[in-house]
mmCIF file of N, CA and C in Angstrom:
data_model
loop_
_atom_site.group_PDB
_atom_site.id
_atom_site.type_symbol
_atom_site.label_atom_id
_atom_site.label_comp_id
_atom_site.label_asym_id
_atom_site.label_seq_id
_atom_site.Cartn_x
_atom_site.Cartn_y
_atom_site.Cartn_z
ATOM 1 N N UNK D 3 77.926 -3.428 -82.086
ATOM 2 C CA UNK D 3 77.936 -2.672 -83.327
ATOM 3 C C UNK D 3 78.495 -1.281 -83.055
ATOM 4 N N UNK D 4 79.389 -0.839 -83.945
ATOM 5 C CA UNK D 4 80.011 0.468 -83.811
ATOM 6 C C UNK D 4 79.385 1.415 -84.824
ATOM 7 N N UNK D 5 78.991 2.572 -84.374
ATOM 8 C CA UNK D 5 78.491 3.604 -85.279
ATOM 9 C C UNK D 5 79.467 4.766 -85.308
ATOM 10 N N UNK D 6 79.703 5.262 -86.510
ATOM 11 C CA UNK D 6 80.585 6.401 -86.713
ATOM 12 C C UNK D 6 79.796 7.498 -87.420
ATOM 13 N N UNK D 7 79.850 8.694 -86.890
ATOM 14 C CA UNK D 7 79.086 9.798 -87.463
ATOM 15 C C UNK D 7 80.042 10.938 -87.799
ATOM 16 N N UNK D 8 80.133 11.239 -89.091
ATOM 17 C CA UNK D 8 81.005 12.324 -89.544
ATOM 18 C C UNK D 8 80.263 13.655 -89.534
ATOM 19 N N UNK D 9 81.018 14.730 -89.328
ATOM 20 C CA UNK D 9 80.463 16.076 -89.391
ATOM 21 C C UNK D 9 81.569 17.047 -89.786
ATOM 22 N N UNK D 10 81.155 18.260 -90.164
ATOM 23 C CA UNK D 10 82.128 19.305 -90.453
ATOM 24 C C UNK D 10 82.406 19.549 -91.930
ATOM 25 N N UNK D 11 81.757 18.793 -92.799
ATOM 26 C CA UNK D 11 81.980 19.001 -94.224
ATOM 27 C C UNK D 11 81.233 20.208 -94.738
ATOM 28 N N UNK D 12 81.324 20.431 -96.045
ATOM 29 C CA UNK D 12 80.617 21.546 -96.646
ATOM 30 C C UNK D 12 81.348 22.109 -97.835
ATOM 31 N N UNK D 13 80.980 23.322 -98.189
ATOM 32 C CA UNK D 13 81.571 24.028 -99.328
ATOM 33 C C UNK D 13 82.595 25.032 -98.823
ATOM 34 N N UNK D 14 83.772 25.032 -99.432
ATOM 35 C CA UNK D 14 84.834 25.952 -99.037
ATOM 36 C C UNK D 14 85.574 26.394 -100.295
ATOM 37 N N UNK D 15 86.090 27.588 -100.259
ATOM 38 C CA UNK D 15 86.859 28.102 -101.393
ATOM 39 C C UNK D 15 88.278 27.524 -101.403
ATOM 40 N N UNK D 16 88.891 27.445 -102.571
ATOM 41 C CA UNK D 16 90.296 26.993 -102.622
ATOM 42 C C UNK D 16 91.171 27.819 -101.689
ATOM 43 N N UNK D 17 92.057 27.119 -100.991
ATOM 44 C CA UNK D 17 92.904 27.758 -99.998
ATOM 45 C C UNK D 17 92.319 27.793 -98.611
ATOM 46 N N UNK D 18 91.061 27.447 -98.497
ATOM 47 C CA UNK D 18 90.387 27.469 -97.203
ATOM 48 C C UNK D 18 90.659 26.233 -96.369
ATOM 49 N N UNK D 19 89.994 26.181 -95.208
ATOM 50 C CA UNK D 19 90.194 25.089 -94.260
ATOM 51 C C UNK D 19 88.854 24.535 -93.794
ATOM 52 N N UNK D 20 88.881 23.270 -93.450
ATOM 53 C CA UNK D 20 87.752 22.603 -92.807
ATOM 54 C C UNK D 20 88.309 21.618 -91.792
ATOM 55 N N UNK D 21 87.513 21.344 -90.754
ATOM 56 C CA UNK D 21 87.873 20.285 -89.820
ATOM 57 C C UNK D 21 86.736 19.277 -89.772
ATOM 58 N N UNK D 22 87.050 18.061 -90.174
ATOM 59 C CA UNK D 22 86.079 16.981 -90.103
ATOM 60 C C UNK D 22 86.180 16.300 -88.743
ATOM 61 N N UNK D 23 85.039 15.892 -88.234
ATOM 62 C CA UNK D 23 84.981 15.136 -86.984
ATOM 63 C C UNK D 23 84.279 13.813 -87.234
ATOM 64 N N UNK D 24 84.687 12.797 -86.489
ATOM 65 C CA UNK D 24 84.046 11.489 -86.567
ATOM 66 C C UNK D 24 83.855 10.996 -85.143
ATOM 67 N N UNK D 25 82.606 10.963 -84.714
ATOM 68 C CA UNK D 25 82.287 10.531 -83.358
ATOM 69 C C UNK D 25 81.913 9.062 -83.363
ATOM 70 N N UNK D 26 82.568 8.300 -82.493
ATOM 71 C CA UNK D 26 82.302 6.872 -82.388
ATOM 72 C C UNK D 26 81.317 6.599 -81.250
ATOM 73 N N UNK D 27 80.513 5.561 -81.434
ATOM 74 C CA UNK D 27 79.498 5.212 -80.423
ATOM 75 C C UNK D 27 80.080 4.358 -79.307
ATOM 76 N N UNK D 28 81.377 4.015 -79.434
ATOM 77 C CA UNK D 28 82.043 3.209 -78.423
ATOM 78 C C UNK D 28 83.341 3.902 -78.024
ATOM 79 N N UNK D 29 83.907 3.447 -76.931
ATOM 80 C CA UNK D 29 85.176 4.017 -76.504
ATOM 81 C C UNK D 29 86.272 3.603 -77.480
ATOM 82 N N UNK D 30 87.119 4.550 -77.806
ATOM 83 C CA UNK D 30 88.250 4.260 -78.680
ATOM 84 C C UNK D 30 89.530 4.337 -77.870
ATOM 85 N N UNK D 31 90.531 3.613 -78.349
ATOM 86 C CA UNK D 31 91.815 3.639 -77.678
ATOM 87 C C UNK D 31 92.909 3.638 -78.723
ATOM 88 N N UNK D 32 94.134 3.752 -78.275
ATOM 89 C CA UNK D 32 95.264 3.751 -79.203
ATOM 90 C C UNK D 32 95.389 2.416 -79.918
ATOM 91 N N UNK D 33 94.745 1.384 -79.398
ATOM 92 C CA UNK D 33 94.805 0.068 -80.043
ATOM 93 C C UNK D 33 93.895 -0.024 -81.260
ATOM 94 N N UNK D 34 93.033 0.978 -81.433
ATOM 95 C CA UNK D 34 92.103 0.952 -82.565
ATOM 96 C C UNK D 34 92.629 1.823 -83.701
ATOM 97 N N UNK D 35 93.151 1.215 -84.759
ATOM 98 C CA UNK D 35 93.545 2.029 -85.906
ATOM 99 C C UNK D 35 92.334 2.766 -86.469
ATOM 100 N N UNK D 36 92.539 4.019 -86.831
ATOM 101 C CA UNK D 36 91.452 4.816 -87.390
ATOM 102 C C UNK D 36 91.981 5.578 -88.594
ATOM 103 N N UNK D 37 91.071 5.842 -89.507
ATOM 104 C CA UNK D 37 91.510 6.528 -90.713
ATOM 105 C C UNK D 37 90.404 7.330 -91.361
ATOM 106 N N UNK D 38 90.814 8.176 -92.256
ATOM 107 C CA UNK D 38 89.912 8.929 -93.121
ATOM 108 C C UNK D 38 90.197 8.520 -94.564
ATOM 109 N N UNK D 39 89.145 8.248 -95.288
ATOM 110 C CA UNK D 39 89.225 7.898 -96.697
ATOM 111 C C UNK D 39 88.335 8.871 -97.469
ATOM 112 N N UNK D 40 88.535 8.912 -98.769
ATOM 113 C CA UNK D 40 87.658 9.755 -99.586
ATOM 114 C C UNK D 40 87.402 9.103 -100.936
ATOM 115 N N UNK D 41 86.285 9.479 -101.513
ATOM 116 C CA UNK D 41 85.927 8.956 -102.828
ATOM 117 C C UNK D 41 85.350 10.088 -103.652
ATOM 118 N N UNK D 42 86.035 10.387 -104.746
ATOM 119 C CA UNK D 42 85.563 11.398 -105.680
ATOM 120 C C UNK D 42 84.708 10.727 -106.756
ATOM 121 N N UNK D 43 83.838 11.478 -107.416
ATOM 122 C CA UNK D 43 82.982 10.889 -108.458
ATOM 123 C C UNK D 43 83.813 10.179 -109.527
ATOM 124 N N UNK D 44 83.443 8.943 -109.818
ATOM 125 C CA UNK D 44 84.126 8.181 -110.848
ATOM 126 C C UNK D 44 85.462 7.606 -110.437
ATOM 127 N N UNK D 45 85.815 7.761 -109.177
ATOM 128 C CA UNK D 45 87.109 7.245 -108.708
ATOM 129 C C UNK D 45 86.919 6.257 -107.568
ATOM 130 N N UNK D 46 87.964 5.490 -107.310
ATOM 131 C CA UNK D 46 87.918 4.538 -106.206
ATOM 132 C C UNK D 46 88.157 5.253 -104.881
ATOM 133 N N UNK D 47 87.671 4.642 -103.828
ATOM 134 C CA UNK D 47 87.920 5.173 -102.495
ATOM 135 C C UNK D 47 89.418 5.063 -102.204
ATOM 136 N N UNK D 48 89.974 6.135 -101.625
ATOM 137 C CA UNK D 48 91.405 6.149 -101.337
ATOM 138 C C UNK D 48 91.665 6.573 -99.900
ATOM 139 N N UNK D 49 92.770 6.093 -99.363
ATOM 140 C CA UNK D 49 93.176 6.469 -98.019
ATOM 141 C C UNK D 49 93.694 7.898 -98.024
ATOM 142 N N UNK D 50 93.243 8.682 -97.074
ATOM 143 C CA UNK D 50 93.709 10.064 -96.913
ATOM 144 C C UNK D 50 94.691 10.153 -95.752
ATOM 145 N N UNK D 51 94.298 9.627 -94.600
ATOM 146 C CA UNK D 51 95.135 9.699 -93.403
ATOM 147 C C UNK D 51 94.780 8.534 -92.499
ATOM 148 N N UNK D 52 95.783 8.055 -91.763
ATOM 149 C CA UNK D 52 95.620 6.863 -90.950
ATOM 150 C C UNK D 52 96.421 7.053 -89.674
ATOM 151 N N UNK D 53 95.831 6.670 -88.554
ATOM 152 C CA UNK D 53 96.536 6.795 -87.285
ATOM 153 C C UNK D 53 96.423 5.484 -86.524
ATOM 154 N N UNK D 54 97.552 5.023 -86.009
ATOM 155 C CA UNK D 54 97.575 3.810 -85.205
ATOM 156 C C UNK D 54 98.504 4.032 -84.030
ATOM 157 N N UNK D 55 98.659 3.007 -83.213
ATOM 158 C CA UNK D 55 99.536 3.144 -82.053
ATOM 159 C C UNK D 55 100.982 3.325 -82.502
ATOM 160 N N UNK D 56 101.293 2.815 -83.691
ATOM 161 C CA UNK D 56 102.685 2.842 -84.151
ATOM 162 C C UNK D 56 103.039 4.102 -84.932
ATOM 163 N N UNK D 57 102.121 4.578 -85.734
ATOM 164 C CA UNK D 57 102.471 5.709 -86.586
ATOM 165 C C UNK D 57 101.243 6.395 -87.154
ATOM 166 N N UNK D 58 101.544 7.454 -87.909
ATOM 167 C CA UNK D 58 100.521 8.216 -88.622
ATOM 168 C C UNK D 58 100.956 8.327 -90.075
ATOM 169 N N UNK D 59 100.055 8.030 -90.991
ATOM 170 C CA UNK D 59 100.393 8.059 -92.411
ATOM 171 C C UNK D 59 99.424 8.950 -93.165
ATOM 172 N N UNK D 60 99.944 9.553 -94.217
ATOM 173 C CA UNK D 60 99.120 10.420 -95.067
ATOM 174 C C UNK D 60 99.353 10.080 -96.530
ATOM 175 N N UNK D 61 98.329 10.275 -97.326
ATOM 176 C CA UNK D 61 98.499 10.192 -98.768
ATOM 177 C C UNK D 61 99.443 11.308 -99.203
ATOM 178 N N UNK D 62 100.243 11.034 -100.209
ATOM 179 C CA UNK D 62 101.203 12.036 -100.685
ATOM 180 C C UNK D 62 100.505 13.343 -101.072
ATOM 181 N N UNK D 63 99.292 13.224 -101.592
ATOM 182 C CA UNK D 63 98.582 14.398 -102.091
ATOM 183 C C UNK D 63 98.131 15.345 -100.982
ATOM 184 N N UNK D 64 98.145 14.876 -99.708
ATOM 185 C CA UNK D 64 97.664 15.732 -98.619
ATOM 186 C C UNK D 64 98.734 16.023 -97.576
ATOM 187 N N UNK D 65 99.910 15.438 -97.738
ATOM 188 C CA UNK D 65 100.978 15.651 -96.756
ATOM 189 C C UNK D 65 101.309 17.132 -96.638
ATOM 190 N N UNK D 66 101.439 17.579 -95.398
ATOM 191 C CA UNK D 66 101.736 18.976 -95.141
ATOM 192 C C UNK D 66 100.507 19.872 -95.109
ATOM 193 N N UNK D 67 99.355 19.347 -95.522
ATOM 194 C CA UNK D 67 98.125 20.139 -95.532
ATOM 195 C C UNK D 67 97.073 19.585 -94.566
ATOM 196 N N UNK D 68 97.020 18.271 -94.418
ATOM 197 C CA UNK D 68 96.021 17.625 -93.570
ATOM 198 C C UNK D 68 96.687 17.051 -92.323
ATOM 199 N N UNK D 69 95.940 17.038 -91.226
ATOM 200 C CA UNK D 69 96.422 16.456 -89.977
ATOM 201 C C UNK D 69 95.316 15.629 -89.340
ATOM 202 N N UNK D 70 95.633 14.386 -89.016
ATOM 203 C CA UNK D 70 94.685 13.510 -88.324
ATOM 204 C C UNK D 70 95.036 13.494 -86.840
ATOM 205 N N UNK D 71 94.007 13.503 -86.007
ATOM 206 C CA UNK D 71 94.222 13.439 -84.569
ATOM 207 C C UNK D 71 92.999 12.794 -83.928
ATOM 208 N N UNK D 72 93.110 12.425 -82.661
ATOM 209 C CA UNK D 72 91.953 11.854 -81.996
ATOM 210 C C UNK D 72 91.933 12.260 -80.530
ATOM 211 N N UNK D 73 90.722 12.318 -80.013
ATOM 212 C CA UNK D 73 90.447 12.692 -78.628
ATOM 213 C C UNK D 73 89.780 11.490 -77.970
ATOM 214 N N UNK D 74 90.527 10.810 -77.091
ATOM 215 C CA UNK D 74 89.989 9.596 -76.479
ATOM 216 C C UNK D 74 88.833 9.913 -75.527
ATOM 217 N N UNK D 75 88.895 11.047 -74.883
ATOM 218 C CA UNK D 75 87.828 11.416 -73.950
ATOM 219 C C UNK D 75 86.503 11.632 -74.684
ATOM 220 N N UNK D 76 86.593 12.137 -75.922
ATOM 221 C CA UNK D 76 85.391 12.408 -76.710
ATOM 222 C C UNK D 76 85.081 11.290 -77.695
ATOM 223 N N UNK D 77 85.932 10.252 -77.747
ATOM 224 C CA UNK D 77 85.754 9.154 -78.705
ATOM 225 C C UNK D 77 85.603 9.678 -80.126
ATOM 226 N N UNK D 78 86.451 10.605 -80.462
ATOM 227 C CA UNK D 78 86.339 11.312 -81.742
ATOM 228 C C UNK D 78 87.692 11.375 -82.435
ATOM 229 N N UNK D 79 87.662 11.200 -83.753
ATOM 230 C CA UNK D 79 88.856 11.402 -84.574
ATOM 231 C C UNK D 79 88.598 12.594 -85.482
ATOM 232 N N UNK D 80 89.612 13.380 -85.701
ATOM 233 C CA UNK D 80 89.491 14.606 -86.481
ATOM 234 C C UNK D 80 90.381 14.565 -87.714
ATOM 235 N N UNK D 81 90.011 15.348 -88.687
ATOM 236 C CA UNK D 81 90.864 15.576 -89.849
ATOM 237 C C UNK D 81 90.866 17.074 -90.121
ATOM 238 N N UNK D 82 91.967 17.714 -89.782
ATOM 239 C CA UNK D 82 92.122 19.128 -90.074
ATOM 240 C C UNK D 82 92.664 19.269 -91.490
ATOM 241 N N UNK D 83 91.928 19.989 -92.313
ATOM 242 C CA UNK D 83 92.299 20.132 -93.720
ATOM 243 C C UNK D 83 92.560 21.598 -94.017
ATOM 244 N N UNK D 84 93.780 21.902 -94.370
ATOM 245 C CA UNK D 84 94.184 23.276 -94.701
ATOM 246 C C UNK D 84 94.603 23.365 -96.168
ATOM 247 N N UNK D 85 94.662 24.569 -96.668
ATOM 248 C CA UNK D 85 95.084 24.813 -98.059
ATOM 249 C C UNK D 85 94.340 23.898 -99.025
ATOM 250 N N UNK D 86 93.038 23.857 -98.878
ATOM 251 C CA UNK D 86 92.233 22.945 -99.682
ATOM 252 C C UNK D 86 92.283 23.307 -101.161
ATOM 253 N N UNK D 87 92.235 22.249 -101.974
ATOM 254 C CA UNK D 87 92.297 22.389 -103.424
ATOM 255 C C UNK D 87 91.033 21.787 -104.046
ATOM 256 N N UNK D 88 90.681 22.207 -105.247
ATOM 257 C CA UNK D 88 89.503 21.617 -105.891
ATOM 258 C C UNK D 88 89.586 20.092 -105.995
ATOM 259 N N UNK D 89 90.781 19.563 -106.154
ATOM 260 C CA UNK D 89 90.927 18.110 -106.255
ATOM 261 C C UNK D 89 90.707 17.383 -104.930
ATOM 262 N N UNK D 90 90.540 18.119 -103.842
ATOM 263 C CA UNK D 90 90.181 17.503 -102.563
ATOM 264 C C UNK D 90 88.680 17.244 -102.468
ATOM 265 N N UNK D 91 87.928 17.709 -103.444
ATOM 266 C CA UNK D 91 86.484 17.500 -103.452
ATOM 267 C C UNK D 91 86.157 16.009 -103.511
ATOM 268 N N UNK D 92 85.371 15.558 -102.561
ATOM 269 C CA UNK D 92 85.037 14.132 -102.463
ATOM 270 C C UNK D 92 84.093 13.926 -101.298
ATOM 271 N N UNK D 93 83.589 12.712 -101.196
ATOM 272 C CA UNK D 93 82.905 12.283 -99.978
ATOM 273 C C UNK D 93 83.961 11.661 -99.069
ATOM 274 N N UNK D 94 84.017 12.121 -97.846
ATOM 275 C CA UNK D 94 85.015 11.658 -96.892
ATOM 276 C C UNK D 94 84.366 10.689 -95.902
ATOM 277 N N UNK D 95 85.058 9.573 -95.683
ATOM 278 C CA UNK D 95 84.554 8.524 -94.810
ATOM 279 C C UNK D 95 85.515 8.279 -93.652
ATOM 280 N N UNK D 96 84.946 8.043 -92.506
ATOM 281 C CA UNK D 96 85.713 7.688 -91.315
ATOM 282 C C UNK D 96 85.720 6.162 -91.186
ATOM 283 N N UNK D 97 86.823 5.627 -90.708
ATOM 284 C CA UNK D 97 86.964 4.176 -90.545
ATOM 285 C C UNK D 97 87.645 3.855 -89.228
ATOM 286 N N UNK D 98 87.197 2.777 -88.589
ATOM 287 C CA UNK D 98 87.864 2.282 -87.397
ATOM 288 C C UNK D 98 87.977 0.766 -87.481
ATOM 289 N N UNK D 99 89.084 0.240 -87.009
ATOM 290 C CA UNK D 99 89.263 -1.195 -86.911
ATOM 291 C C UNK D 99 89.202 -1.544 -85.434
ATOM 292 N N UNK D 100 88.240 -2.385 -85.096
ATOM 293 C CA UNK D 100 88.030 -2.713 -83.689
ATOM 294 C C UNK D 100 87.787 -4.208 -83.579
ATOM 295 N N UNK D 101 88.617 -4.867 -82.798
ATOM 296 C CA UNK D 101 88.542 -6.324 -82.629
ATOM 297 C C UNK D 101 88.526 -7.026 -83.986
ATOM 298 N N UNK D 102 89.358 -6.520 -84.898
ATOM 299 C CA UNK D 102 89.513 -7.159 -86.191
ATOM 300 C C UNK D 102 88.445 -6.841 -87.215
ATOM 301 N N UNK D 103 87.466 -6.062 -86.861
ATOM 302 C CA UNK D 103 86.381 -5.726 -87.793
ATOM 303 C C UNK D 103 86.490 -4.269 -88.230
ATOM 304 N N UNK D 104 86.158 -4.034 -89.493
ATOM 305 C CA UNK D 104 86.156 -2.683 -90.050
ATOM 306 C C UNK D 104 84.770 -2.055 -89.941
ATOM 307 N N UNK D 105 84.743 -0.807 -89.503
ATOM 308 C CA UNK D 105 83.484 -0.064 -89.423
ATOM 309 C C UNK D 105 83.651 1.252 -90.175
ATOM 310 N N UNK D 106 82.575 1.656 -90.857
ATOM 311 C CA UNK D 106 82.610 2.857 -91.678
ATOM 312 C C UNK D 106 81.485 3.807 -91.295
ATOM 313 N N UNK D 107 81.777 5.105 -91.419
ATOM 314 C CA UNK D 107 80.721 6.089 -91.332
ATOM 315 C C UNK D 107 79.987 6.177 -92.652
ATOM 316 N N UNK D 108 78.945 6.990 -92.688
ATOM 317 C CA UNK D 108 78.136 7.108 -93.900
ATOM 318 C C UNK D 108 78.740 8.073 -94.903
ATOM 319 N N UNK D 109 79.712 8.837 -94.463
ATOM 320 C CA UNK D 109 80.385 9.757 -95.361
ATOM 321 C C UNK D 109 79.839 11.167 -95.269
ATOM 322 N N UNK D 110 80.697 12.122 -95.618
ATOM 323 C CA UNK D 110 80.287 13.525 -95.611
ATOM 324 C C UNK D 110 80.942 14.228 -96.798
ATOM 325 N N UNK D 111 80.158 15.095 -97.441
ATOM 326 C CA UNK D 111 80.630 15.756 -98.648
ATOM 327 C C UNK D 111 81.530 16.943 -98.305
ATOM 328 N N UNK D 112 82.659 17.024 -98.999
ATOM 329 C CA UNK D 112 83.533 18.193 -98.964
ATOM 330 C C UNK D 112 83.675 18.687 -100.402
ATOM 331 N N UNK D 113 83.317 19.942 -100.621
ATOM 332 C CA UNK D 113 83.407 20.535 -101.948
ATOM 333 C C UNK D 113 84.293 21.768 -101.882
ATOM 334 N N UNK D 114 85.327 21.777 -102.711
ATOM 335 C CA UNK D 114 86.248 22.910 -102.770
ATOM 336 C C UNK D 114 86.055 23.585 -104.117
ATOM 337 N N UNK D 115 85.482 24.773 -104.074
ATOM 338 C CA UNK D 115 85.146 25.458 -105.315
ATOM 339 C C UNK D 115 85.011 26.954 -105.069
ATOM 340 N N UNK D 116 85.347 27.730 -106.076
ATOM 341 C CA UNK D 116 85.161 29.177 -105.970
ATOM 342 C C UNK D 116 83.826 29.585 -106.579
#
């Protein structure tokens, strides 16, 4: 069983920055696709950023503002979020695909408001 624990969320003013972290309970490698998703109230969960051995993808709404990265030594994936907007407000979830199975974190709230 894989456990993912997100941290780093909170309240930030528009234009501010946050860095989300997702620590995995198992070793991660480049073979494990990982991603960040978010779900705003009344909306469906959507992909924010995705990293795999082949490429890195971002939702159009966050391109140029968000960066996904991972640290294999720390078994952690990060999401650096800059120039935050009120529409980025959502619960953010970490995801990993390992041996064909999807695992999710419990989510962390990010609120962008003045």
